[in-house]
mmCIF file of C-alpha atoms and ligand atoms in Angstrom:
data_model
loop_
_atom_site.group_PDB
_atom_site.id
_atom_site.type_symbol
_atom_site.label_atom_id
_atom_site.label_comp_id
_atom_site.label_asym_id
_atom_site.label_seq_id
_atom_site.Cartn_x
_atom_site.Cartn_y
_atom_site.Cartn_z
ATOM 1 C CA MET A 7 74.425 143.025 112.133
ATOM 2 C CA HIS A 8 77.125 141.529 113.772
ATOM 3 C CA VAL A 9 79.826 142.543 116.522
ATOM 4 C CA GLU A 10 83.647 142.265 116.014
ATOM 5 C CA ARG A 11 84.711 139.805 118.299
ATOM 6 C CA ASP A 12 87.987 141.570 119.061
ATOM 7 C CA ALA A 13 86.119 144.297 120.579
ATOM 8 C CA MET A 14 84.213 142.201 123.101
ATOM 9 C CA ALA A 15 85.173 142.505 126.506
ATOM 10 C CA ILE A 16 84.615 140.700 129.754
ATOM 11 C CA ARG A 17 82.792 143.050 132.176
ATOM 12 C CA ARG A 18 83.580 143.753 135.756
ATOM 13 C CA ILE A 19 80.620 142.365 137.919
ATOM 14 C CA TYR A 20 79.400 144.344 140.410
ATOM 15 C CA HIS A 21 78.482 142.433 143.714
ATOM 16 C CA TYR A 22 76.204 143.333 146.690
ATOM 17 C CA PRO A 23 75.557 145.919 148.250
ATOM 18 C CA GLU A 24 76.821 148.428 145.271
ATOM 19 C CA PRO A 25 74.047 150.895 144.398
ATOM 20 C CA VAL A 26 73.653 150.078 140.579
ATOM 21 C CA LEU A 27 71.813 146.848 142.011
ATOM 22 C CA LYS A 28 69.126 148.587 143.510
ATOM 23 C CA GLN A 29 68.264 150.614 140.723
ATOM 24 C CA VAL A 30 65.282 149.830 138.476
ATOM 25 C CA ALA A 31 66.506 149.564 135.129
ATOM 26 C CA ALA A 32 65.772 151.876 131.955
ATOM 27 C CA PRO A 33 63.521 150.309 129.154
ATOM 28 C CA VAL A 34 66.152 150.161 125.785
ATOM 29 C CA ALA A 35 64.681 152.793 123.450
ATOM 30 C CA ALA A 36 66.473 151.157 120.826
ATOM 31 C CA ILE A 37 68.538 148.110 119.766
ATOM 32 C CA ASP A 38 71.823 149.739 118.492
ATOM 33 C CA ASP A 39 75.617 148.920 118.293
ATOM 34 C CA GLU A 40 75.771 150.066 122.026
ATOM 35 C CA ILE A 41 73.050 147.446 123.007
ATOM 36 C CA ARG A 42 74.234 144.626 120.829
ATOM 37 C CA LEU A 43 77.897 145.423 122.255
ATOM 38 C CA LEU A 44 76.744 145.258 125.803
ATOM 39 C CA ALA A 45 75.122 141.955 125.239
ATOM 40 C CA ALA A 46 78.170 140.201 123.649
ATOM 41 C CA ASP A 47 80.324 141.502 126.607
ATOM 42 C CA MET A 48 77.444 140.381 128.873
ATOM 43 C CA ALA A 49 77.394 136.522 127.362
ATOM 44 C CA GLU A 50 81.597 136.518 127.334
ATOM 45 C CA THR A 51 81.171 137.884 131.085
ATOM 46 C CA MET A 52 78.577 135.068 132.389
ATOM 47 C CA TYR A 53 80.599 132.091 130.638
ATOM 48 C CA ALA A 54 83.768 133.376 131.848
ATOM 49 C CA ALA A 55 82.241 133.425 135.369
ATOM 50 C CA PRO A 56 80.927 130.536 135.017
ATOM 51 C CA GLY A 57 77.121 131.430 135.329
ATOM 52 C CA VAL A 58 73.560 130.711 133.684
ATOM 53 C CA GLY A 59 72.343 134.350 134.006
ATOM 54 C CA LEU A 60 73.470 137.736 133.971
ATOM 55 C CA ALA A 61 71.368 141.275 134.095
ATOM 56 C CA ALA A 62 72.761 144.222 132.803
ATOM 57 C CA PRO A 63 73.115 146.187 136.289
ATOM 58 C CA GLN A 64 75.230 143.558 137.425
ATOM 59 C CA VAL A 65 77.939 144.773 134.994
ATOM 60 C CA GLY A 66 76.961 148.763 136.065
ATOM 61 C CA VAL A 67 74.872 149.245 133.084
ATOM 62 C CA SER A 68 71.211 150.209 134.014
ATOM 63 C CA LYS A 69 69.398 149.003 131.134
ATOM 64 C CA ARG A 70 66.708 146.297 130.771
ATOM 65 C CA VAL A 71 69.112 143.774 128.874
ATOM 66 C CA ILE A 72 69.530 139.895 130.376
ATOM 67 C CA VAL A 73 71.390 137.087 128.937
ATOM 68 C CA MET A 74 71.003 133.725 130.040
ATOM 69 C CA ASP A 75 71.964 129.790 128.727
ATOM 70 C CA CYS A 76 70.431 127.510 130.885
ATOM 71 C CA ALA A 77 71.714 124.567 128.826
ATOM 72 C CA PRO A 78 72.664 121.635 130.820
ATOM 73 C CA LYS A 79 76.333 121.272 130.795
ATOM 74 C CA ASP A 80 76.591 118.091 128.537
ATOM 75 C CA GLN A 81 74.412 119.983 125.667
ATOM 76 C CA PRO A 82 75.382 122.497 123.084
ATOM 77 C CA PRO A 83 75.090 126.314 124.496
ATOM 78 C CA GLN A 84 71.952 127.936 124.251
ATOM 79 C CA LEU A 85 72.452 131.896 124.325
ATOM 80 C CA VAL A 86 69.383 133.606 125.075
ATOM 81 C CA VAL A 87 69.755 137.274 125.088
ATOM 82 C CA ALA A 88 66.317 139.236 125.786
ATOM 83 C CA VAL A 89 65.813 143.413 125.940
ATOM 84 C CA ASN A 90 63.179 144.670 127.606
ATOM 85 C CA PRO A 91 61.807 141.172 129.124
ATOM 86 C CA GLU A 92 58.366 141.193 130.720
ATOM 87 C CA ILE A 93 56.774 138.199 132.285
ATOM 88 C CA VAL A 94 53.012 138.226 131.748
ATOM 89 C CA ALA A 95 51.891 135.091 132.592
ATOM 90 C CA ARG A 96 53.106 132.745 135.658
ATOM 91 C CA GLU A 97 51.593 129.378 137.235
ATOM 92 C CA GLY A 98 52.113 127.181 140.107
ATOM 93 C CA GLY A 99 55.348 127.665 142.375
ATOM 94 C CA SER A 100 58.864 126.089 143.201
ATOM 95 C CA VAL A 101 61.389 125.950 145.643
ATOM 96 C CA GLU A 102 65.159 125.932 144.026
ATOM 97 C CA GLU A 103 68.344 126.917 145.818
ATOM 98 C CA GLU A 104 69.864 130.057 143.912
ATOM 99 C CA GLY A 105 72.780 131.657 143.633
ATOM 100 C CA CYS A 106 74.143 135.204 142.093
ATOM 101 C CA LEU A 107 77.424 136.804 140.470
ATOM 102 C CA SER A 108 76.951 139.951 142.455
ATOM 103 C CA VAL A 109 76.306 137.522 145.835
ATOM 104 C CA PRO A 110 79.427 135.374 145.225
ATOM 105 C CA GLY A 111 79.612 132.881 147.779
ATOM 106 C CA TYR A 112 76.007 132.495 149.455
ATOM 107 C CA TYR A 113 73.251 130.307 148.170
ATOM 108 C CA ALA A 114 69.698 130.018 149.312
ATOM 109 C CA SER A 115 66.455 128.627 148.468
ATOM 110 C CA VAL A 116 63.849 130.811 146.938
ATOM 111 C CA ALA A 117 60.065 130.314 146.165
ATOM 112 C CA ARG A 118 59.092 131.454 142.641
ATOM 113 C CA SER A 119 56.270 130.790 139.980
ATOM 114 C CA GLU A 120 56.978 127.337 138.460
ATOM 115 C CA GLN A 121 56.146 128.267 134.803
ATOM 116 C CA VAL A 122 56.181 131.891 133.492
ATOM 117 C CA THR A 123 55.485 133.391 129.799
ATOM 118 C CA VAL A 124 58.015 136.205 128.935
ATOM 119 C CA ARG A 125 57.776 138.593 126.189
ATOM 120 C CA TYR A 126 61.018 140.419 125.101
ATOM 121 C CA LEU A 127 62.627 141.369 122.124
ATOM 122 C CA ASP A 128 66.059 139.553 120.423
ATOM 123 C CA LEU A 129 69.036 141.756 119.275
ATOM 124 C CA GLU A 130 67.254 141.742 115.963
ATOM 125 C CA GLY A 131 64.259 143.654 117.624
ATOM 126 C CA ARG A 132 61.407 141.094 116.869
ATOM 127 C CA GLU A 133 58.914 140.563 119.418
ATOM 128 C CA ARG A 134 59.196 137.157 120.977
ATOM 129 C CA THR A 135 57.099 135.078 123.880
ATOM 130 C CA VAL A 136 58.335 132.002 125.560
ATOM 131 C CA THR A 137 56.446 129.915 128.207
ATOM 132 C CA THR A 138 59.524 127.899 129.998
ATOM 133 C CA ASP A 139 59.807 125.936 133.110
ATOM 134 C CA GLY A 140 62.648 124.304 135.564
ATOM 135 C CA LEU A 141 65.930 126.252 135.632
ATOM 136 C CA TRP A 142 64.938 128.450 132.392
ATOM 137 C CA ALA A 143 61.758 130.069 134.324
ATOM 138 C CA VAL A 144 63.822 130.377 137.845
ATOM 139 C CA CYS A 145 66.493 132.249 135.667
ATOM 140 C CA PHE A 146 64.096 134.426 133.712
ATOM 141 C CA GLN A 147 62.609 135.595 137.136
ATOM 142 C CA HIS A 148 66.286 136.123 138.916
ATOM 143 C CA GLU A 149 67.619 138.118 135.974
ATOM 144 C CA ILE A 150 64.413 139.961 135.553
ATOM 145 C CA ASP A 151 64.297 140.594 139.349
ATOM 146 C CA HIS A 152 67.518 142.682 138.710
ATOM 147 C CA LEU A 153 66.086 144.645 136.267
ATOM 148 C CA ASP A 154 63.766 145.820 139.155
ATOM 149 C CA GLY A 155 66.505 146.220 141.545
ATOM 150 C CA ILE A 156 65.803 143.065 143.155
ATOM 151 C CA LEU A 157 68.276 140.597 144.368
ATOM 152 C CA PHE A 158 67.563 136.739 145.177
ATOM 153 C CA VAL A 159 68.517 137.351 149.290
ATOM 154 C CA ASP A 160 65.194 140.192 148.789
ATOM 155 C CA HIS A 161 63.591 137.567 148.593
ATOM 156 C CA LEU A 162 64.072 136.019 152.144
ATOM 157 C CA SER A 163 62.806 135.880 155.419
ATOM 158 C CA PRO A 164 63.655 139.001 157.421
ATOM 159 C CA LEU A 165 65.405 136.106 159.686
ATOM 160 C CA LYS A 166 67.193 134.575 156.775
ATOM 161 C CA ARG A 167 68.187 138.069 155.561
ATOM 162 C CA ALA A 168 69.435 138.898 158.585
ATOM 163 C CA LEU A 169 71.421 135.528 158.520
ATOM 164 C CA PHE A 170 72.675 136.149 155.232
ATOM 165 C CA ARG A 171 73.833 139.812 156.258
ATOM 166 C CA LYS A 172 76.010 138.090 159.010
ATOM 167 C CA LYS A 173 77.911 135.835 156.675
ATOM 168 C CA TRP A 174 78.259 138.362 153.849
ATOM 169 C CA LYS A 175 80.383 140.657 156.617
ATOM 170 C CA LYS A 176 82.260 137.554 157.384
ATOM 171 C CA LEU A 177 82.752 136.760 153.741
ATOM 172 C CA GLN A 178 84.059 140.384 153.284
ATOM 173 C CA GLU A 179 86.299 140.289 156.261
ATOM 174 C CA GLN A 180 87.931 136.759 155.018
ATOM 175 C CA GLN A 181 88.316 138.062 151.656
ATOM 176 C CA GLU A 182 90.113 141.128 153.258
ATOM 177 C CA GLU A 183 92.038 138.808 155.077
ATOM 178 C CA GLN A 184 93.433 137.153 152.158
ATOM 179 C CA LEU A 185 94.206 140.553 150.298
HETATM 180 ZN ZN1 ZN B 212 71.384 137.341 139.979
#
């Protein structure tokens, strides 16, 4: 099944603290045209941002769909669309700096599993299981968190979260001044 390119659109990215980002997203019952169009729009929105991952709640849709492309910039694009993704195994630990299209302008180090095995459905409804590490593993964990209403700043220590809230307030005020 193919989605008409003309029908695709860049969608608005929801920002912290909009409520949809805190909701647990619903599993996708059937991969139909609506889901295929959502995934296509999400990919377009992610590439335009630009970003390496996007979860459906970030465009205001509380459904378990994520898109990612963590291919190095000098390599061809490698779009992954994962429906109902689930982490089925984890190994090791790593701490990397993360950012989020829903928390623009803020970056922080987050502790994650170093390697994850993820089971999901692709857009043809085929079940896939991948084991990955590095940026892809961080991205899978970050995006699947979004489906459970968790943002990367929720992983920070209470002190760092307080600093984040302060900095975020300042960023919002600066934006308002610019308007
Ligand atoms: Zn994010």
